[in-house]
mmCIF file of C-alpha atoms in Angstrom:
data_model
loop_
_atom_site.group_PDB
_atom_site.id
_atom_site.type_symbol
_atom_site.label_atom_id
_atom_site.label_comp_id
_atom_site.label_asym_id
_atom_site.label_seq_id
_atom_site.Cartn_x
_atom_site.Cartn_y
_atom_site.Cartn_z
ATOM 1 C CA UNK A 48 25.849 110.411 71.914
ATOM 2 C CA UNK A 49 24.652 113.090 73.638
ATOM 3 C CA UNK A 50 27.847 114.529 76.007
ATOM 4 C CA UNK A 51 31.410 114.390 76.046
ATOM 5 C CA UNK A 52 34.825 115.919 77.167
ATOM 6 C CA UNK A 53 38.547 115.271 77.338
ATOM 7 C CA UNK A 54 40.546 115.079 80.493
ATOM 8 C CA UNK A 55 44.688 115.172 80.585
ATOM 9 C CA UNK A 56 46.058 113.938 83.971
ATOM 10 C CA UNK A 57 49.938 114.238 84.589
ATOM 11 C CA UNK A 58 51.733 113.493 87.730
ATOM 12 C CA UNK A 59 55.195 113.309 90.104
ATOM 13 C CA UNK A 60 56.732 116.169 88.233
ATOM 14 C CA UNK A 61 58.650 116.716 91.081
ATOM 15 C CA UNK A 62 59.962 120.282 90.515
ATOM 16 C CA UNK A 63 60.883 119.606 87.321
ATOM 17 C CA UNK A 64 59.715 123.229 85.017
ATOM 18 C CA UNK A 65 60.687 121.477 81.588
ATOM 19 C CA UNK A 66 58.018 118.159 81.916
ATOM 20 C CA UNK A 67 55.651 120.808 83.098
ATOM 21 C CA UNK A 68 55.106 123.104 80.655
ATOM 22 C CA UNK A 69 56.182 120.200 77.964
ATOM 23 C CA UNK A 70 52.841 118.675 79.466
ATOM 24 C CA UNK A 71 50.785 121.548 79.618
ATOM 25 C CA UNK A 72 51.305 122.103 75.806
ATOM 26 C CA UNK A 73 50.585 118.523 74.994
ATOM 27 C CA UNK A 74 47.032 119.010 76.544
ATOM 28 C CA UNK A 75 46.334 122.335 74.574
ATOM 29 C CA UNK A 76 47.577 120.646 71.213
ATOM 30 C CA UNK A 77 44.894 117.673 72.030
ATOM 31 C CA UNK A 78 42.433 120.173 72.693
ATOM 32 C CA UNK A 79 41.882 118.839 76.127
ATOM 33 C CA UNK A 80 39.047 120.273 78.242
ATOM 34 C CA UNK A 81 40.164 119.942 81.721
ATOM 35 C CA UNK A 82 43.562 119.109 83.032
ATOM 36 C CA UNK A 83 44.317 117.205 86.588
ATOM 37 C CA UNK A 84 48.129 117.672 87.902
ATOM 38 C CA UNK A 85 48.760 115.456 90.546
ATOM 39 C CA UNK A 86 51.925 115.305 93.348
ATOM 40 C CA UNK A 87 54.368 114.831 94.232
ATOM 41 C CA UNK A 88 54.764 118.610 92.584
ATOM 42 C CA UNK A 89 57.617 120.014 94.383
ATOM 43 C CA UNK A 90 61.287 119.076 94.146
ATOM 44 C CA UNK A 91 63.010 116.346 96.222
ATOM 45 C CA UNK A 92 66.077 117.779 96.601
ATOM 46 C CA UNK A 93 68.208 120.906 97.203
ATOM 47 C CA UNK A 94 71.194 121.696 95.544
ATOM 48 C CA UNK A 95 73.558 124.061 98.081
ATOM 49 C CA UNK A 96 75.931 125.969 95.725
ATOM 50 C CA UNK A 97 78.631 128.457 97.707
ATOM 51 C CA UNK A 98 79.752 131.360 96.454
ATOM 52 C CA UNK A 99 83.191 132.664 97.015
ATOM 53 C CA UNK A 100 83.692 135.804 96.030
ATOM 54 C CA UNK A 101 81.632 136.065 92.392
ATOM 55 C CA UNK A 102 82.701 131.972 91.782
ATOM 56 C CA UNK A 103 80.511 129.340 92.468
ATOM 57 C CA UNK A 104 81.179 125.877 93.400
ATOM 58 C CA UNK A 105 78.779 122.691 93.917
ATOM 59 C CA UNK A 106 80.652 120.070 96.299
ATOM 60 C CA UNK A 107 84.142 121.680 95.853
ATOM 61 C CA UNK A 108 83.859 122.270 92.146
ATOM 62 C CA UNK A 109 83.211 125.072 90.040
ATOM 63 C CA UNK A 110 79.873 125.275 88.186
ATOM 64 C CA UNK A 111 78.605 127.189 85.694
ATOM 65 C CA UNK A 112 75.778 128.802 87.640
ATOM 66 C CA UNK A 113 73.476 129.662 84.309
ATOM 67 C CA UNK A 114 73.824 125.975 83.205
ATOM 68 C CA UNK A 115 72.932 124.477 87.009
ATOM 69 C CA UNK A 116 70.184 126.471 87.112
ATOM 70 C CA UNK A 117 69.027 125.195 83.929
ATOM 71 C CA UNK A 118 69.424 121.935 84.675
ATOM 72 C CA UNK A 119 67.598 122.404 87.553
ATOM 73 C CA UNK A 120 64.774 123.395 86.259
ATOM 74 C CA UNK A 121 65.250 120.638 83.491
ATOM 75 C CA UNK A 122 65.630 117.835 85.820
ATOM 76 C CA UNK A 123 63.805 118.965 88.871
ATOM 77 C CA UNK A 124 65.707 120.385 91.460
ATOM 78 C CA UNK A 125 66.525 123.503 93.612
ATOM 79 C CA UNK A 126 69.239 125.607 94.259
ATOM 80 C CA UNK A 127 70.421 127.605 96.779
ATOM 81 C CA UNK A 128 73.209 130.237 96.790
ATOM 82 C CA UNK A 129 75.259 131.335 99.316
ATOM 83 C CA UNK A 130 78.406 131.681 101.529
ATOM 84 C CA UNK A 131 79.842 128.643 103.288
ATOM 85 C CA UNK A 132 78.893 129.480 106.861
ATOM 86 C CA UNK A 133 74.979 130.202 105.700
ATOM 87 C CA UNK A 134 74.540 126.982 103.955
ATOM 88 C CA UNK A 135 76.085 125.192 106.980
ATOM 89 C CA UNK A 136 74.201 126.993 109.520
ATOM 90 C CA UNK A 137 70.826 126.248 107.281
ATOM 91 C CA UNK A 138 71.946 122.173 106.793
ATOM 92 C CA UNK A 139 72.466 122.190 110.481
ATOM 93 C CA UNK A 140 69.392 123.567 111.694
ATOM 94 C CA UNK A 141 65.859 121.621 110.541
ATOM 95 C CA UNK A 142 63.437 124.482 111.183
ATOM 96 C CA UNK A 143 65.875 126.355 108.645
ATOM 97 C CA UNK A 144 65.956 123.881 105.861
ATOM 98 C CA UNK A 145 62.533 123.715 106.453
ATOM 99 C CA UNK A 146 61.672 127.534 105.505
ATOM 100 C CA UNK A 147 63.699 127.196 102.066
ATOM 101 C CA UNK A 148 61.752 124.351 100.987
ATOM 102 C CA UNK A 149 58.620 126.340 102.064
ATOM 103 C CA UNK A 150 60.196 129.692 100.284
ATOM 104 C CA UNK A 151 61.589 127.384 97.051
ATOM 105 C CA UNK A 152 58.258 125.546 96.209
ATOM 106 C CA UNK A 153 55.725 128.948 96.677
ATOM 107 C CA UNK A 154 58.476 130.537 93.863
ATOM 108 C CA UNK A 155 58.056 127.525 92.200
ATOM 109 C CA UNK A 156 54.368 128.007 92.228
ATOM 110 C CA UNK A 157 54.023 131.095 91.496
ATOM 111 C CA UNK A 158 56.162 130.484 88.145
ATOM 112 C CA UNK A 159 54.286 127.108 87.537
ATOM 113 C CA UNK A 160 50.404 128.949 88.286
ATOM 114 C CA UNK A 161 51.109 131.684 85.394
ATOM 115 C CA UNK A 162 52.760 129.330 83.173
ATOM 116 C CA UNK A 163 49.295 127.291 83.482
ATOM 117 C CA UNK A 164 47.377 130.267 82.842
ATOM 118 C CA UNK A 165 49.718 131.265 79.851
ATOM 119 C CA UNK A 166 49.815 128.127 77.949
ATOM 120 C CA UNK A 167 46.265 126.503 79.023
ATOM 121 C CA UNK A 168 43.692 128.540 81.204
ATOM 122 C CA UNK A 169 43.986 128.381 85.082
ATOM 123 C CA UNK A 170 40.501 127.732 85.617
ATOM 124 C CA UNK A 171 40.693 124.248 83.582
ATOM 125 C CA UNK A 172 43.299 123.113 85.359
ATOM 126 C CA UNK A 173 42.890 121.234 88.855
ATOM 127 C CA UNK A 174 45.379 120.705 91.396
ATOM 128 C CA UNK A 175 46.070 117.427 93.830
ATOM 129 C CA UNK A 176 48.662 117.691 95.779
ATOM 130 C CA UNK A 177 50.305 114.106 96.887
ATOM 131 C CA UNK A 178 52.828 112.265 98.701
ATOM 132 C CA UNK A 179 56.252 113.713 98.973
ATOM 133 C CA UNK A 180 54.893 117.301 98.813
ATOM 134 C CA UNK A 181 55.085 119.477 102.106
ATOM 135 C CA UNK A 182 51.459 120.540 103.461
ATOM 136 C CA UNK A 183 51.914 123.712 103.481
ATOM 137 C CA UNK A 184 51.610 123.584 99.376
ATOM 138 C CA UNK A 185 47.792 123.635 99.732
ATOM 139 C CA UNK A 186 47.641 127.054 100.864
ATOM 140 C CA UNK A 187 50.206 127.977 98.796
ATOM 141 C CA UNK A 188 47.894 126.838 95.490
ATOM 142 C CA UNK A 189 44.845 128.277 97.749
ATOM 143 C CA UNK A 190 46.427 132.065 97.538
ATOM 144 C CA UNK A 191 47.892 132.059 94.059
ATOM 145 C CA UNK A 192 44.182 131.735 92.651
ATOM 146 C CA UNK A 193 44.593 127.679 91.943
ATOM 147 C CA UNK A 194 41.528 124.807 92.185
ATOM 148 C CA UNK A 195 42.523 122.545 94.561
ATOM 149 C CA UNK A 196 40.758 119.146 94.564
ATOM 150 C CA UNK A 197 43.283 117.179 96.904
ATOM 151 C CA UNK A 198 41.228 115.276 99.522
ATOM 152 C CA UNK A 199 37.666 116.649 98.548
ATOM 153 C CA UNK A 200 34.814 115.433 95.991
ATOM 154 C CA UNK A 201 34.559 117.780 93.084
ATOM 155 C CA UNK A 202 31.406 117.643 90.311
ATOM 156 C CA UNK A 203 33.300 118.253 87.135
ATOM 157 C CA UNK A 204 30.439 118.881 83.972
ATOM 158 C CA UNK A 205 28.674 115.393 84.567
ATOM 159 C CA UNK A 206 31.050 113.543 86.752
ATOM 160 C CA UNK A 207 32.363 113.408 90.013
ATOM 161 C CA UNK A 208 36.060 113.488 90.692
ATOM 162 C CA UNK A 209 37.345 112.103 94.373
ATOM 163 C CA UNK A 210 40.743 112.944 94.928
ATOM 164 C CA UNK A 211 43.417 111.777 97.712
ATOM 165 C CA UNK A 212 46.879 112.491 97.958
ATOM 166 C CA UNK A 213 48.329 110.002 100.732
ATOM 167 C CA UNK A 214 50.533 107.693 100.264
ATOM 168 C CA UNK A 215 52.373 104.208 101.987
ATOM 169 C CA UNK A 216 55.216 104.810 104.390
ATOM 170 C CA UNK A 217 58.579 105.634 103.154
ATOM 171 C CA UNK A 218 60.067 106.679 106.414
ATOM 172 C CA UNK A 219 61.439 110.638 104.785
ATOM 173 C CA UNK A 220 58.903 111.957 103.021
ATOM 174 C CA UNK A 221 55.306 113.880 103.523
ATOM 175 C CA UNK A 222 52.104 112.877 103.538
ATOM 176 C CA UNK A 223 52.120 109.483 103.981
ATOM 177 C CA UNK A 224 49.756 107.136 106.320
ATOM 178 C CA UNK A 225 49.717 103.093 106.595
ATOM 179 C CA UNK A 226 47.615 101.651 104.450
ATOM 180 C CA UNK A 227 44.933 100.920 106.787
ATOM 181 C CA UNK A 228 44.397 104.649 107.468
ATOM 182 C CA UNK A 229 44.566 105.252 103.850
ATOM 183 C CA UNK A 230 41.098 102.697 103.525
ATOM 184 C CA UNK A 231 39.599 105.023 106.298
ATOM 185 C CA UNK A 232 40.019 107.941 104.750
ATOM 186 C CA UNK A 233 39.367 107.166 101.416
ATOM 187 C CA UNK A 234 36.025 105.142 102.427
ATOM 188 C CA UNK A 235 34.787 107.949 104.122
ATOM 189 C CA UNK A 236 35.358 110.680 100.964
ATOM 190 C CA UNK A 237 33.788 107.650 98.626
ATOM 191 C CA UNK A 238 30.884 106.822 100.742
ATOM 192 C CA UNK A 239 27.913 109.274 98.901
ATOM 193 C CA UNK A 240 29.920 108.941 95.411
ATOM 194 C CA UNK A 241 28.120 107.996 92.624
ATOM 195 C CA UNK A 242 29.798 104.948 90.767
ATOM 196 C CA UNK A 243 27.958 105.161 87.807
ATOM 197 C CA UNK A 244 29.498 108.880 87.035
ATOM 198 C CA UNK A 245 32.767 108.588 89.115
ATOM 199 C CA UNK A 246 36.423 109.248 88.577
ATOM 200 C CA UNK A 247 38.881 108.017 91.204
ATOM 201 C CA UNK A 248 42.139 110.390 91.904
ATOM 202 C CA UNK A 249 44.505 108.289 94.368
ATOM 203 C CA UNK A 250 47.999 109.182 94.022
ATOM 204 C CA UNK A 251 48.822 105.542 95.258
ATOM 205 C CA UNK A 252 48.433 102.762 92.470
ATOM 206 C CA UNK A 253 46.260 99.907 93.625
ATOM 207 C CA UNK A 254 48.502 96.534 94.618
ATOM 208 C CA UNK A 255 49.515 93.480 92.275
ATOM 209 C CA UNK A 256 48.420 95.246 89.146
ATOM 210 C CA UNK A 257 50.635 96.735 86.230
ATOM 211 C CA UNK A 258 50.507 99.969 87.851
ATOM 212 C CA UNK A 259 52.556 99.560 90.518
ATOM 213 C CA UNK A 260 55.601 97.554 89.266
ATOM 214 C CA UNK A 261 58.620 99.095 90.617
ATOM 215 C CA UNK A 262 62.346 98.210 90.744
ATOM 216 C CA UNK A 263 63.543 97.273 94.193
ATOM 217 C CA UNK A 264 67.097 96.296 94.173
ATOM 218 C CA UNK A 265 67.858 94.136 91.174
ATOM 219 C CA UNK A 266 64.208 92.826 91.204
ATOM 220 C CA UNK A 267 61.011 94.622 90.141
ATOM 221 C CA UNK A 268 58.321 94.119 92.537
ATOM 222 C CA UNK A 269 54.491 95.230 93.574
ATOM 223 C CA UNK A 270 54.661 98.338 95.770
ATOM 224 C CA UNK A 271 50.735 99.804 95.771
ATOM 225 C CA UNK A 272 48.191 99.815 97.918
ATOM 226 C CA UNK A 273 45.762 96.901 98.693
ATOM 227 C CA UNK A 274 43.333 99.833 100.203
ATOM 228 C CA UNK A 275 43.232 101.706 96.705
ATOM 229 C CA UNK A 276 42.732 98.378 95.243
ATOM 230 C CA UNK A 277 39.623 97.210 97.843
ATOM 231 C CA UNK A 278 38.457 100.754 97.327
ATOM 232 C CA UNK A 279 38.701 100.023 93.455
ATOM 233 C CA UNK A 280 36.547 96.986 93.342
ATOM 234 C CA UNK A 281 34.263 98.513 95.894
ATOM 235 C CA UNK A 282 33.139 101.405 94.444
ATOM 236 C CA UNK A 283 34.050 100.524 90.485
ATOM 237 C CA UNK A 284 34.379 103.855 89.310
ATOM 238 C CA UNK A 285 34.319 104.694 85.554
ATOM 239 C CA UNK A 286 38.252 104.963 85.649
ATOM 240 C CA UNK A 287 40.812 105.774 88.378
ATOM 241 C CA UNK A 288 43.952 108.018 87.823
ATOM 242 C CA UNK A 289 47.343 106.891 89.479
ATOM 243 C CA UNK A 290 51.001 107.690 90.057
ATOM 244 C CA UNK A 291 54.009 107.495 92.699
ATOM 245 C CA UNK A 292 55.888 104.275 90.475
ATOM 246 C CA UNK A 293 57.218 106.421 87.894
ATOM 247 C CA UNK A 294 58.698 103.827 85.728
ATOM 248 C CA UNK A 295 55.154 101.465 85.434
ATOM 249 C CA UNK A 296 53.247 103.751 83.100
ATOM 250 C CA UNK A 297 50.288 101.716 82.160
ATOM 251 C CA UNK A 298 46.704 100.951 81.913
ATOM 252 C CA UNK A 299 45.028 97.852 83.581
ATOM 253 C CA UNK A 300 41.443 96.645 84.565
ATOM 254 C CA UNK A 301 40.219 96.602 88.228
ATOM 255 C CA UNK A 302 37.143 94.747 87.624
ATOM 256 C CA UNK A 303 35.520 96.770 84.991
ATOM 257 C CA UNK A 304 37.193 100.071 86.067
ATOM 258 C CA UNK A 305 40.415 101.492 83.938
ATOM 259 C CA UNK A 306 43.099 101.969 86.303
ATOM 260 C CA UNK A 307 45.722 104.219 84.299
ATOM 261 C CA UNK A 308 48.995 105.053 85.768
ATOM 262 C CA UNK A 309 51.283 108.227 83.121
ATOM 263 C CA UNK A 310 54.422 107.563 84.646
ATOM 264 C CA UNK A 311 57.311 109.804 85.179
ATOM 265 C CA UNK A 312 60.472 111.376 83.424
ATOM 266 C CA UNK A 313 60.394 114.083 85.370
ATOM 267 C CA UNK A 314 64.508 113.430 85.728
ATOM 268 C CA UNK A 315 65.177 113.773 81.798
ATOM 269 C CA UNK A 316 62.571 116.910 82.043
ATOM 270 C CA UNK A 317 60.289 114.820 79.483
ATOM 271 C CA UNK A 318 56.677 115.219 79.440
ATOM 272 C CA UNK A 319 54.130 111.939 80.344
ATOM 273 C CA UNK A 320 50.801 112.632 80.334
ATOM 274 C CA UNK A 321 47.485 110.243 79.680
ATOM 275 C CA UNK A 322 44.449 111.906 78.007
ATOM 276 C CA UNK A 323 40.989 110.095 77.677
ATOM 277 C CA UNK A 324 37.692 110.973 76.838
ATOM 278 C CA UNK A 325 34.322 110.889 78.670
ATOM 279 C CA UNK A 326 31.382 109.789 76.702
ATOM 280 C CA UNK A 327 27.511 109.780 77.929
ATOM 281 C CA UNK A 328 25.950 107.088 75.719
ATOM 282 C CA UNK A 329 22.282 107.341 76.008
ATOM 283 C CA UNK A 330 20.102 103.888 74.775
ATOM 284 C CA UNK A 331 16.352 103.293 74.476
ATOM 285 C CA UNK A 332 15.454 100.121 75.924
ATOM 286 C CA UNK A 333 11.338 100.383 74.354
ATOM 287 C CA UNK A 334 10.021 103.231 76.524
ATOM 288 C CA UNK A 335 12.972 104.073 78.417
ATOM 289 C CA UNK A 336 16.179 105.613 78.144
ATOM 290 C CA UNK A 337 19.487 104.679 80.288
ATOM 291 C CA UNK A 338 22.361 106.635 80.329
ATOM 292 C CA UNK A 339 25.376 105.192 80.521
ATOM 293 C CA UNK A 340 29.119 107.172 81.155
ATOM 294 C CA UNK A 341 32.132 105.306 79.438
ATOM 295 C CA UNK A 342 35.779 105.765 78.671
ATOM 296 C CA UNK A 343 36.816 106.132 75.504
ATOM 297 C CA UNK A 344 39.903 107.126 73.070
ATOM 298 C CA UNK A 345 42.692 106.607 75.647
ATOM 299 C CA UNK A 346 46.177 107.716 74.640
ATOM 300 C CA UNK A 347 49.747 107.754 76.288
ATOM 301 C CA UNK A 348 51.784 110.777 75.509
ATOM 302 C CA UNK A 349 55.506 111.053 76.100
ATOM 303 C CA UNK A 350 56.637 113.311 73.504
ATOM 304 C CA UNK A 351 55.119 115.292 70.323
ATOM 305 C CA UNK A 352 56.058 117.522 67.673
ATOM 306 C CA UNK A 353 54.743 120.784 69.139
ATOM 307 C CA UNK A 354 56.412 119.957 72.087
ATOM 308 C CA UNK A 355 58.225 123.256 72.836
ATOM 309 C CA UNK A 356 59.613 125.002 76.290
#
């Protein structure tokens, strides 16, 4: 054994402050080496709280504005204060509610950036934004000091890491493309990879696996991608991180690739994070030496004893 390190990847936090850093301290008590946080990131919805005169009410009844905004930040949310006409004018006008979520997620990033730097070390961890999260967010990472790997190739020690946001049509949220552009793009950021040292980052979980089981209606069905999966079995990549389905955490082969989907409790503010290792096994066949890179010592973390916010 001649090289190793640990990765953590974590993903669809949606705003939620309490998974976050509940994550971020599960990767520094496994010693982890390098840290991938994937979208969606920001919050999916906006909590308008009016204030009449010092009181403050959330659809007609009175809240506790301390406790909200803790919950908020437990469950993944934000909140906006302000008198009844303001909040109407800003629901009424699309350019308007635009600008808060613009103004809501850069606080949230600016928090979430020196919480990373606090509890881990900036420089270790690597950003990807994904579907649901607005596209302005990548300059907002950009110009709070944060490495962004979302739709780019990125040598990481030993191995490359190819990483793409975009995900299947919802109909209301961002970043999302039909699946057919999705193979496009993708082909064209995998096309000079090199499988035998590759890690795949595609927010989208690849179809019919037991990654992307998800409950629609009363049934559960399969809602990936076929694209990520032909780009799977094409290119065979040493493992391949995924998320969007936040209630099919869970590891599966693609060929011989590890496709490994954390999940998501962003909603209870719980942490779920995957961390795995990287080995480069080196064996002498007579005269020569191949190298080989393999996964090893995969675990599944949803909650652990030094687990503090």
């Amino acid at each position: 054994m001649v090289f190793k390190f640990k990765l953590g990847f974590f993903t669809d936090l949606h705003g939620s402050e309490y998974s976050f850093k509940r994550s971020l301290n599960i990767a520094k008590s496994k010693r982890v080496d390098f840290l991938i946080i994937s979208g969606g990131l920001i919050a999916k919805e906006i909590l308008f709280v009016e204030d009449i005169g010092g009181r403050y009410f959330l659809n007609g009844k009175k809240v506790n504005l301390n406790n909200l905004n803790e919950d908020a930040l437990r469950s993944g949310k934000y909140i906006v204060v302000d008198k009844k006409e303001v909040i109407e004018d800003i629901k009424s006008d699309k350019s308007k509610l635009e600008k808060i979520v613009i103004e809501k997620a850069s606080e949230q990033m600016s928090r979430w950036v020196k919480i990373a730097e606090e509890i881990f070390r900036l420089e270790k961890v690597f950003w990807s934004p994904a579907h649901g999260d607005i596209p302005q967010l990548d300059s907002i990472l950009k110009n709070y000091g944060s490495n962004l790997i979302n739709e780019n190739v990125i040598n990481l020690e030993e191995i490359q890491i190819v990483s793409l946001g975009f995900g299947s049509p919802i109909g209301n949220s961002y970043r999302e493309i039909p699946d057919s552009e999705l193979y496009i793009k993708g082909k064209s950021l995998l096309k000079d990879a090199d499988k035998e040292r590759l890690i795949m980052n595609f927010h989208m979980p690849p179809l019919n696996t037991k990654l992307d089981n998800a409950k629609v209606g009363l049934r559960k069905s399969h809602v990936g991608s076929k694209a990520v999966l032909d780009l799977i079995t094409e290119f065979q990549p040493i493992i391949s991180l995924h998320g969007h389905v936040h209630e099919s955490t869970s590891m599966d082969k693609v060929g011989e690739t590890i496709a490994i989907n954390p999940g998501s409790l962003y909603q209870l503010g719980d942490p779920s994070i995957v961390t795995f290792e990287v080995h480069k096994e080196l064996k002498s066949f007579g005269s020569v030496n191949v190298s080989k890179y393999v996964i090893k010592n995969i675990e599944f973390v949803s909650t652990n004893p030094l687990d503090v916010i």
